[in-house]
mmCIF file of C-alpha atoms and ligand atoms in Angstrom:
data_model
loop_
_atom_site.group_PDB
_atom_site.id
_atom_site.type_symbol
_atom_site.label_atom_id
_atom_site.label_comp_id
_atom_site.label_asym_id
_atom_site.label_seq_id
_atom_site.Cartn_x
_atom_site.Cartn_y
_atom_site.Cartn_z
ATOM 1 C CA MET H 1 85.747 83.891 108.739
ATOM 2 C CA ILE H 2 88.087 83.890 105.159
ATOM 3 C CA GLU H 3 91.080 82.347 106.134
ATOM 4 C CA SER H 4 94.113 82.895 103.619
ATOM 5 C CA ARG H 5 96.215 80.741 102.833
ATOM 6 C CA SER H 6 98.012 81.660 99.719
ATOM 7 C CA SER H 7 98.425 83.702 96.896
ATOM 8 C CA VAL H 8 97.222 82.577 93.235
ATOM 9 C CA ARG H 9 97.962 84.107 89.536
ATOM 10 C CA ILE H 10 96.872 81.821 86.954
ATOM 11 C CA GLN H 11 97.178 83.580 83.363
ATOM 12 C CA VAL H 12 95.819 82.085 80.587
ATOM 13 C CA PRO H 13 95.890 82.746 77.137
ATOM 14 C CA GLY H 14 93.119 82.614 74.142
ATOM 15 C CA ARG H 15 93.500 80.843 70.632
ATOM 16 C CA ILE H 16 92.960 81.419 67.387
ATOM 17 C CA ASN H 17 92.522 78.439 64.720
ATOM 18 C CA LEU H 18 94.536 78.733 61.493
ATOM 19 C CA ILE H 19 93.065 76.422 60.354
ATOM 20 C CA GLY H 20 90.532 72.996 60.482
ATOM 21 C CA ASP H 21 87.434 74.296 61.354
ATOM 22 C CA HIS H 22 84.178 72.042 62.348
ATOM 23 C CA THR H 23 86.457 68.928 62.004
ATOM 24 C CA ASP H 24 87.258 68.435 66.118
ATOM 25 C CA TYR H 25 84.175 67.314 66.949
ATOM 26 C CA THR H 26 84.485 64.502 63.977
ATOM 27 C CA GLY H 27 87.813 63.077 64.878
ATOM 28 C CA GLY H 28 89.745 65.605 62.885
ATOM 29 C CA LEU H 29 92.662 67.159 62.434
ATOM 30 C CA VAL H 30 93.078 70.878 63.433
ATOM 31 C CA LEU H 31 95.630 73.705 63.787
ATOM 32 C CA PRO H 32 95.224 76.254 65.865
ATOM 33 C CA THR H 33 97.815 78.620 67.964
ATOM 34 C CA THR H 34 97.796 80.783 71.265
ATOM 35 C CA VAL H 35 97.298 84.726 70.755
ATOM 36 C CA ASP H 36 99.155 87.288 73.034
ATOM 37 C CA MET H 37 95.439 87.786 75.258
ATOM 38 C CA PHE H 38 94.986 86.777 78.746
ATOM 39 C CA THR H 39 92.486 85.695 81.139
ATOM 40 C CA THR H 40 94.168 86.001 84.673
ATOM 41 C CA MET H 41 92.879 84.660 87.743
ATOM 42 C CA LEU H 42 93.796 85.915 91.314
ATOM 43 C CA GLY H 43 93.550 85.469 94.433
ATOM 44 C CA ASN H 44 93.400 83.228 98.092
ATOM 45 C CA HIS H 45 92.266 79.561 98.985
ATOM 46 C CA THR H 46 89.962 79.704 101.713
ATOM 47 C CA ASP H 47 88.562 76.749 104.389
ATOM 48 C CA GLU H 48 84.706 78.209 102.694
ATOM 49 C CA ASN H 49 82.661 75.672 101.119
ATOM 50 C CA VAL H 50 82.542 78.403 98.024
ATOM 51 C CA TRP H 51 84.167 80.141 95.235
ATOM 52 C CA ARG H 52 84.462 83.819 95.076
ATOM 53 C CA LEU H 53 84.499 85.517 92.115
ATOM 54 C CA THR H 54 84.286 89.248 90.916
ATOM 55 C CA SER H 55 84.617 89.895 87.111
ATOM 56 C CA GLN H 56 86.196 93.334 87.111
ATOM 57 C CA THR H 57 83.484 93.661 83.899
ATOM 58 C CA HIS H 58 80.876 91.447 84.371
ATOM 59 C CA GLY H 59 79.691 91.384 88.000
ATOM 60 C CA ARG H 60 80.412 89.077 91.766
ATOM 61 C CA ALA H 61 79.492 85.422 91.539
ATOM 62 C CA LEU H 62 79.401 83.111 93.963
ATOM 63 C CA ILE H 63 79.697 79.310 93.797
ATOM 64 C CA PRO H 64 78.884 76.515 96.136
ATOM 65 C CA LEU H 65 81.543 73.705 96.091
ATOM 66 C CA ASP H 66 78.443 71.252 96.514
ATOM 67 C CA LEU H 67 76.536 73.219 93.489
ATOM 68 C CA ASP H 68 74.763 70.164 91.405
ATOM 69 C CA ASP H 69 73.237 72.640 88.856
ATOM 70 C CA VAL H 70 75.945 74.525 86.660
ATOM 71 C CA ARG H 71 73.073 76.119 84.808
ATOM 72 C CA SER H 72 71.782 77.406 87.566
ATOM 73 C CA VAL H 73 74.194 79.820 88.533
ATOM 74 C CA GLU H 74 73.933 83.322 87.560
ATOM 75 C CA PRO H 75 75.748 85.928 86.218
ATOM 76 C CA GLN H 76 76.037 83.250 83.568
ATOM 77 C CA TRP H 77 79.826 83.592 82.735
ATOM 78 C CA ALA H 78 80.100 81.641 86.337
ATOM 79 C CA ARG H 79 78.135 79.195 84.659
ATOM 80 C CA TYR H 80 82.158 78.029 82.858
ATOM 81 C CA PRO H 81 83.860 78.237 86.436
ATOM 82 C CA ALA H 82 81.308 76.354 88.193
ATOM 83 C CA GLY H 83 81.207 73.445 85.372
ATOM 84 C CA VAL H 84 85.097 72.943 85.478
ATOM 85 C CA LEU H 85 84.811 72.442 89.605
ATOM 86 C CA LEU H 86 81.993 70.183 89.109
ATOM 87 C CA ALA H 87 83.317 67.784 86.457
ATOM 88 C CA LEU H 88 87.004 68.182 89.412
ATOM 89 C CA ARG H 89 84.413 67.285 92.052
ATOM 90 C CA SER H 90 83.053 63.822 89.984
ATOM 91 C CA ARG H 91 86.270 62.558 89.895
ATOM 92 C CA GLY H 92 87.628 63.163 93.491
ATOM 93 C CA ILE H 93 88.914 65.493 93.674
ATOM 94 C CA ARG H 94 89.253 67.664 96.684
ATOM 95 C CA LEU H 95 88.039 71.094 95.890
ATOM 96 C CA ARG H 96 89.059 74.308 98.565
ATOM 97 C CA GLY H 97 87.274 77.853 98.500
ATOM 98 C CA PHE H 98 88.120 80.419 96.341
ATOM 99 C CA GLU H 99 88.093 84.044 96.621
ATOM 100 C CA GLY H 100 89.519 86.648 93.747
ATOM 101 C CA SER H 101 89.415 88.197 90.821
ATOM 102 C CA VAL H 102 88.969 87.389 86.945
ATOM 103 C CA SER H 103 89.784 89.858 84.391
ATOM 104 C CA THR H 104 90.562 89.518 80.931
ATOM 105 C CA THR H 105 92.217 91.052 77.698
ATOM 106 C CA LEU H 106 90.419 88.647 75.681
ATOM 107 C CA PRO H 107 86.956 89.602 74.064
ATOM 108 C CA VAL H 108 84.256 87.808 74.954
ATOM 109 C CA GLY H 109 81.716 86.539 72.498
ATOM 110 C CA ALA H 110 84.774 87.061 69.277
ATOM 111 C CA GLY H 111 85.510 83.526 68.408
ATOM 112 C CA LEU H 112 89.347 83.257 70.567
ATOM 113 C CA SER H 113 88.010 80.682 73.217
ATOM 114 C CA SER H 114 87.551 83.077 76.490
ATOM 115 C CA SER H 115 85.419 80.301 77.764
ATOM 116 C CA ALA H 116 87.863 77.519 77.434
ATOM 117 C CA ALA H 117 90.762 80.139 79.118
ATOM 118 C CA LEU H 118 88.477 80.959 81.883
ATOM 119 C CA GLU H 119 87.933 77.104 82.368
ATOM 120 C CA ILE H 120 91.379 76.189 82.411
ATOM 121 C CA ALA H 121 92.214 78.969 84.728
ATOM 122 C CA THR H 122 90.028 77.893 86.800
ATOM 123 C CA ALA H 123 91.032 74.508 87.074
ATOM 124 C CA ARG H 124 94.739 75.890 87.214
ATOM 125 C CA VAL H 125 93.676 77.193 91.054
ATOM 126 C CA ALA H 126 91.667 74.082 91.566
ATOM 127 C CA LEU H 127 94.271 72.092 91.150
ATOM 128 C CA ASP H 128 96.569 74.260 92.873
ATOM 129 C CA GLY H 129 94.425 74.181 95.986
ATOM 130 C CA SER H 130 94.078 70.974 96.028
ATOM 131 C CA GLY H 131 97.350 69.833 97.631
ATOM 132 C CA ASP H 132 98.449 70.328 101.121
ATOM 133 C CA ALA H 133 101.313 69.450 103.628
ATOM 134 C CA GLN H 134 100.891 65.697 103.124
ATOM 135 C CA ARG H 135 99.983 65.725 98.958
ATOM 136 C CA ASP H 136 101.005 66.858 96.475
ATOM 137 C CA PRO H 137 98.645 68.449 93.736
ATOM 138 C CA PRO H 138 97.210 65.766 91.778
ATOM 139 C CA SER H 139 98.781 65.720 88.465
ATOM 140 C CA PHE H 140 97.001 65.590 85.227
ATOM 141 C CA SER H 141 97.647 65.092 81.364
ATOM 142 C CA GLU H 142 97.129 67.814 79.462
ATOM 143 C CA VAL H 143 94.337 65.740 77.823
ATOM 144 C CA ASP H 144 92.899 65.029 80.714
ATOM 145 C CA LEU H 145 92.888 68.642 81.803
ATOM 146 C CA ALA H 146 91.354 69.652 78.825
ATOM 147 C CA GLN H 147 89.254 66.886 78.498
ATOM 148 C CA ILE H 148 87.693 67.644 81.816
ATOM 149 C CA CYS H 149 87.114 71.720 80.995
ATOM 150 C CA GLN H 150 85.129 70.315 77.371
ATOM 151 C CA HIS H 151 83.176 68.318 79.894
ATOM 152 C CA ALA H 152 82.432 71.802 81.726
ATOM 153 C CA GLU H 153 82.144 73.694 78.619
ATOM 154 C CA HIS H 154 79.269 71.378 77.534
ATOM 155 C CA ILE H 155 77.826 71.222 80.504
ATOM 156 C CA ALA H 156 77.820 74.833 81.208
ATOM 157 C CA THR H 157 76.291 75.465 77.988
ATOM 158 C CA GLY H 158 74.777 72.429 76.225
ATOM 159 C CA VAL H 159 76.908 73.351 72.975
ATOM 160 C CA PRO H 160 78.344 69.810 72.669
ATOM 161 C CA CYS H 161 81.677 71.660 71.511
ATOM 162 C CA GLY H 162 84.937 69.401 70.328
ATOM 163 C CA ILE H 163 87.950 69.258 72.156
ATOM 164 C CA MET H 164 90.410 71.777 69.977
ATOM 165 C CA ASP H 165 89.902 75.217 71.586
ATOM 166 C CA GLN H 166 90.822 73.495 75.230
ATOM 167 C CA LEU H 167 93.587 71.384 74.494
ATOM 168 C CA SER H 168 94.947 73.974 72.247
ATOM 169 C CA ILE H 169 95.342 76.728 75.055
ATOM 170 C CA VAL H 170 96.470 73.725 77.252
ATOM 171 C CA ALA H 171 99.576 72.220 75.072
ATOM 172 C CA GLY H 172 100.130 75.603 72.775
ATOM 173 C CA CYS H 173 103.150 77.577 73.109
ATOM 174 C CA ALA H 174 104.412 80.722 71.945
ATOM 175 C CA GLY H 175 105.250 80.716 68.660
ATOM 176 C CA SER H 176 104.170 77.595 67.315
ATOM 177 C CA ALA H 177 100.970 76.033 65.237
ATOM 178 C CA THR H 178 99.697 73.013 67.243
ATOM 179 C CA LEU H 179 98.420 70.343 64.937
ATOM 180 C CA ILE H 180 95.518 68.501 66.646
ATOM 181 C CA ASP H 181 94.854 65.066 65.814
ATOM 182 C CA CYS H 182 91.273 64.519 67.791
ATOM 183 C CA SER H 183 91.025 60.821 67.215
ATOM 184 C CA SER H 184 94.114 60.039 68.585
ATOM 185 C CA LEU H 185 94.365 63.669 70.896
ATOM 186 C CA GLU H 186 97.915 63.567 69.433
ATOM 187 C CA VAL H 187 99.803 67.111 69.387
ATOM 188 C CA THR H 188 102.429 68.359 67.320
ATOM 189 C CA HIS H 189 104.141 71.529 67.440
ATOM 190 C CA ILE H 190 104.645 73.046 64.116
ATOM 191 C CA PRO H 191 107.130 76.207 64.139
ATOM 192 C CA ILE H 192 105.637 78.993 62.360
ATOM 193 C CA PRO H 193 108.514 80.851 60.029
ATOM 194 C CA ASP H 194 109.718 83.945 60.546
ATOM 195 C CA GLN H 195 108.564 85.108 57.482
ATOM 196 C CA VAL H 196 105.100 84.997 57.876
ATOM 197 C CA ARG H 197 102.878 86.199 60.725
ATOM 198 C CA VAL H 198 99.193 85.435 62.369
ATOM 199 C CA GLU H 199 96.811 88.059 62.966
ATOM 200 C CA HIS H 200 93.584 88.124 63.806
ATOM 201 C CA SER H 201 90.702 90.908 62.835
ATOM 202 C CA PHE H 202 87.870 90.978 65.072
ATOM 203 C CA ILE H 203 84.310 91.395 62.648
ATOM 204 C CA THR H 204 81.171 90.935 65.277
ATOM 205 C CA GLN H 205 79.935 89.537 68.311
ATOM 206 C CA ARG H 206 78.781 86.284 68.828
ATOM 207 C CA SER H 207 77.496 82.684 70.592
ATOM 208 C CA LEU H 208 77.258 79.577 69.976
ATOM 209 C CA ILE H 209 74.651 78.897 71.909
ATOM 210 C CA GLY H 210 71.612 79.110 70.288
ATOM 211 C CA SER H 211 73.289 78.689 67.157
ATOM 212 C CA GLU H 212 73.500 76.241 64.780
ATOM 213 C CA TYR H 213 76.714 74.553 66.077
ATOM 214 C CA ALA H 214 74.716 72.326 67.998
ATOM 215 C CA GLN H 215 73.021 71.064 64.260
ATOM 216 C CA ARG H 216 76.105 70.474 62.124
ATOM 217 C CA VAL H 217 77.288 68.093 64.684
ATOM 218 C CA ALA H 218 74.230 66.215 64.731
ATOM 219 C CA GLN H 219 74.712 66.312 60.535
ATOM 220 C CA CYS H 220 78.039 64.415 61.227
ATOM 221 C CA ARG H 221 77.051 62.187 63.213
ATOM 222 C CA LYS H 222 74.410 61.289 60.455
ATOM 223 C CA ILE H 223 76.871 61.203 58.081
ATOM 224 C CA GLU H 224 78.940 58.762 59.806
ATOM 225 C CA ASP H 225 76.274 56.305 60.442
ATOM 226 C CA THR H 226 75.886 56.030 56.746
ATOM 227 C CA ILE H 227 79.969 56.194 56.079
ATOM 228 C CA GLY H 228 81.575 55.650 59.444
ATOM 229 C CA PRO H 229 83.564 57.770 61.221
ATOM 230 C CA LEU H 230 84.373 61.263 58.754
ATOM 231 C CA CYS H 231 88.436 61.352 60.137
ATOM 232 C CA SER H 232 89.066 58.710 57.718
ATOM 233 C CA ALA H 233 86.343 59.050 54.953
ATOM 234 C CA SER H 234 87.489 59.904 51.538
ATOM 235 C CA MET H 235 85.283 62.148 48.988
ATOM 236 C CA SER H 236 83.872 59.247 47.041
ATOM 237 C CA ASP H 237 82.240 58.254 50.599
ATOM 238 C CA VAL H 238 80.264 61.041 50.102
ATOM 239 C CA GLU H 239 78.472 59.614 46.828
ATOM 240 C CA ARG H 240 76.668 57.410 49.138
ATOM 241 C CA LEU H 241 75.316 60.083 50.870
ATOM 242 C CA GLU H 242 71.511 60.559 49.713
ATOM 243 C CA SER H 243 70.791 63.859 51.202
ATOM 244 C CA GLU H 244 72.414 66.444 49.164
ATOM 245 C CA LEU H 245 72.835 68.518 52.004
ATOM 246 C CA LEU H 246 75.155 66.147 54.101
ATOM 247 C CA GLN H 247 76.624 65.486 51.272
ATOM 248 C CA ARG H 248 77.952 69.326 51.441
ATOM 249 C CA ARG H 249 78.865 68.717 55.071
ATOM 250 C CA ALA H 250 80.781 65.589 54.577
ATOM 251 C CA ARG H 251 82.736 67.653 51.474
ATOM 252 C CA HIS H 252 84.235 70.302 54.034
ATOM 253 C CA VAL H 253 85.335 68.108 56.872
ATOM 254 C CA ILE H 254 86.670 65.668 54.467
ATOM 255 C CA SER H 255 88.541 68.350 52.199
ATOM 256 C CA GLU H 256 89.669 70.142 55.413
ATOM 257 C CA ASN H 257 90.867 67.409 56.988
ATOM 258 C CA LEU H 258 93.366 67.766 54.082
ATOM 259 C CA ARG H 259 94.040 71.343 54.230
ATOM 260 C CA VAL H 260 95.441 70.779 57.269
ATOM 261 C CA ARG H 261 98.225 68.334 56.589
ATOM 262 C CA GLN H 262 98.698 70.455 53.331
ATOM 263 C CA PHE H 263 98.874 73.748 55.127
ATOM 264 C CA VAL H 264 101.314 72.039 57.544
ATOM 265 C CA ASP H 265 103.558 70.511 54.523
ATOM 266 C CA ALA H 266 103.412 73.900 53.478
ATOM 267 C CA LEU H 267 104.716 75.967 56.317
ATOM 268 C CA SER H 268 106.775 73.695 56.489
ATOM 269 C CA HIS H 269 108.507 73.902 52.990
ATOM 270 C CA GLY H 270 108.414 77.702 52.955
ATOM 271 C CA GLU H 271 105.547 77.707 50.282
ATOM 272 C CA TYR H 272 103.868 80.797 51.942
ATOM 273 C CA GLU H 273 101.446 81.362 49.275
ATOM 274 C CA HIS H 274 99.864 77.963 48.758
ATOM 275 C CA ALA H 275 99.506 78.336 52.317
ATOM 276 C CA GLY H 276 97.406 81.352 51.960
ATOM 277 C CA ARG H 277 95.443 79.429 49.154
ATOM 278 C CA LEU H 278 94.575 76.786 51.301
ATOM 279 C CA MET H 279 92.943 79.267 53.998
ATOM 280 C CA VAL H 280 90.772 81.266 51.613
ATOM 281 C CA GLU H 281 90.027 77.510 49.958
ATOM 282 C CA SER H 282 88.601 76.544 53.798
ATOM 283 C CA HIS H 283 86.958 79.538 54.383
ATOM 284 C CA GLN H 284 85.041 78.963 50.695
ATOM 285 C CA SER H 285 84.307 75.725 52.175
ATOM 286 C CA LEU H 286 82.886 76.392 55.579
ATOM 287 C CA ALA H 287 81.156 78.917 53.805
ATOM 288 C CA VAL H 288 79.158 77.413 51.137
ATOM 289 C CA ASP H 289 79.016 73.202 51.815
ATOM 290 C CA TYR H 290 79.250 73.816 55.623
ATOM 291 C CA GLN H 291 77.154 77.255 56.316
ATOM 292 C CA VAL H 292 78.522 78.605 59.082
ATOM 293 C CA SER H 293 80.199 82.009 57.930
ATOM 294 C CA ASN H 294 78.092 85.067 56.822
ATOM 295 C CA GLN H 295 78.079 88.288 54.666
ATOM 296 C CA VAL H 296 79.826 90.361 56.837
ATOM 297 C CA MET H 297 82.416 87.916 57.413
ATOM 298 C CA ASP H 298 83.088 86.861 53.866
ATOM 299 C CA ASP H 299 82.980 91.052 52.945
ATOM 300 C CA ALA H 300 85.926 90.969 56.035
ATOM 301 C CA VAL H 301 88.069 87.920 53.986
ATOM 302 C CA ASN H 302 88.235 89.909 50.999
ATOM 303 C CA SER H 303 88.721 92.684 51.973
ATOM 304 C CA LYS H 304 91.356 91.490 54.030
ATOM 305 C CA LEU H 305 93.002 89.798 50.961
ATOM 306 C CA ARG H 306 93.415 93.438 48.853
ATOM 307 C CA GLU H 307 95.845 93.961 51.824
ATOM 308 C CA THR H 308 99.194 93.808 50.262
ATOM 309 C CA GLY H 309 101.183 90.897 51.835
ATOM 310 C CA VAL H 310 98.057 88.967 52.908
ATOM 311 C CA LEU H 311 98.758 85.898 51.845
ATOM 312 C CA GLY H 312 95.087 84.488 53.231
ATOM 313 C CA ALA H 313 92.418 85.174 55.248
ATOM 314 C CA ARG H 314 89.341 83.097 56.800
ATOM 315 C CA MET H 315 86.777 82.673 59.504
ATOM 316 C CA THR H 316 88.286 81.053 62.597
ATOM 317 C CA GLY H 317 86.536 78.753 65.210
ATOM 318 C CA GLY H 318 82.902 78.251 65.284
ATOM 319 C CA GLY H 319 81.783 80.662 62.532
ATOM 320 C CA PHE H 320 78.770 82.282 62.848
ATOM 321 C CA GLY H 321 80.393 85.873 63.487
ATOM 322 C CA GLY H 322 83.369 86.241 65.539
ATOM 323 C CA CYS H 323 86.997 86.481 64.657
ATOM 324 C CA ILE H 324 89.176 86.381 61.326
ATOM 325 C CA VAL H 325 92.717 85.132 60.630
ATOM 326 C CA VAL H 326 94.577 86.131 58.781
ATOM 327 C CA LEU H 327 98.511 85.299 58.069
ATOM 328 C CA ARG H 328 100.733 87.763 56.386
ATOM 329 C CA ARG H 329 104.263 87.942 54.919
ATOM 330 C CA ARG H 330 106.107 89.848 57.740
HETATM 331 C C1 LIG S 401 84.235 76.044 68.718
HETATM 332 C C2 LIG S 401 84.344 74.548 69.139
HETATM 333 C C3 LIG S 401 85.628 73.906 68.701
HETATM 334 C C4 LIG S 401 85.424 73.524 66.863
HETATM 335 C C5 LIG S 401 85.140 74.889 66.528
HETATM 336 C C6 LIG S 401 84.863 74.557 65.115
HETATM 337 O O1 LIG S 401 85.466 76.933 68.885
HETATM 338 O O2 LIG S 401 84.080 75.378 70.676
HETATM 339 O O3 LIG S 401 85.192 73.022 69.562
HETATM 340 O O4 LIG S 401 84.713 72.548 66.809
HETATM 341 O O5 LIG S 401 84.099 76.020 67.156
HETATM 342 O O6 LIG S 401 86.141 74.024 64.446
#
C-alpha cells in the first residue's frame, strides 16, 4: 500500500548557451543562461522501494530503488531519473519511494537540456525525501549536485558529456548568464544588460546518443596527450599536432575559450555589436573546425543575422541540430 507522507513540487528550468561550446569537457569556459521553460515533478514520497513516475507525454515508468543496470529501464526517458537515483544511492543517500508525475514545457531533443532538468528535478525530489524526523535531508553543494547528475547522464546515455548543462541549471539565476570555469568549477554571474535580449529558435530535433559527440571528446583527449591541457593551451601549441584534423579541433577549443572571455568583457562594457560578432565567429568555428553544425543550422543562423536588431546568432549546445541562440538589441 502506498503511504503518502508529504507532498512535493519541484520545478527546474532548461538552459541555453550564449557562447563557449565543446569546451566544458576539457576544462574550458562556458557562458550559459537559464531559459523560461521548466520541468516539473509533482507527487508524494512513499514507503515503497520503488519510484513510480508518469510522464504526461511519454508514458509510465517504474524504477526499483535497488536497480543496478540503468540501461535496462524502459521507457528510455526514465533512465535519467534512474541514473540519478543510482548515483545518489552509491553516495550513501537513503532513498525513499516516490509516486508522481513529470511534465515539461521544454522541447525534448532541442538542445535546451531537458535531460539535465529532469536529472536535477529527480535529485531535488530524492534529497527532499531522504531526511526524516531525526535528521535533515543531506545538503550537497551546487557542484556536488551537478556532478551527481552529470554522472547520471553518463550512465543513462553513454554520452561522455561535460558539466555545463547540469551546473548551469543548478547555479543559474534569471537575468544573468553563468560564467563557468570548467577546470576550477568556479561560477560567476554575469548580468545580462537591459539593452539586449537572449532568444532561441528551435531548428531540428537531435540526440547526442550515437552522434559524433563522443568522438569529439576522444579527439580532445588525443590532442591533450600531445600538447597538454587544452584549457591552458595557446594557438602556437596547435602546430605541434601532426594531424590536420586534430589541429582544427584544437583551434576551435582554444579560440572558443578566448571568445568567452572577450564576450563577457564586451557585454560588461556595453559593446553589444562586438559581442554579436563573437557569437558569429563561434558558430563559424564550430561549423568549420569542429564540424558539429549542419546546413540547416548554418542557414538558420544566416537568416537570423539578416533580421533587424539581431546582433549575433549561433548554434548552441552539442550541435548536430537543436536550437540556435540569438542576441537581439531591445
Ligand atoms: C552538450 C553537453 C555539454 C556540452 C555541450 C557542448 O550539451 O551535455 O556538456 O559539452 O554539449 O558545449
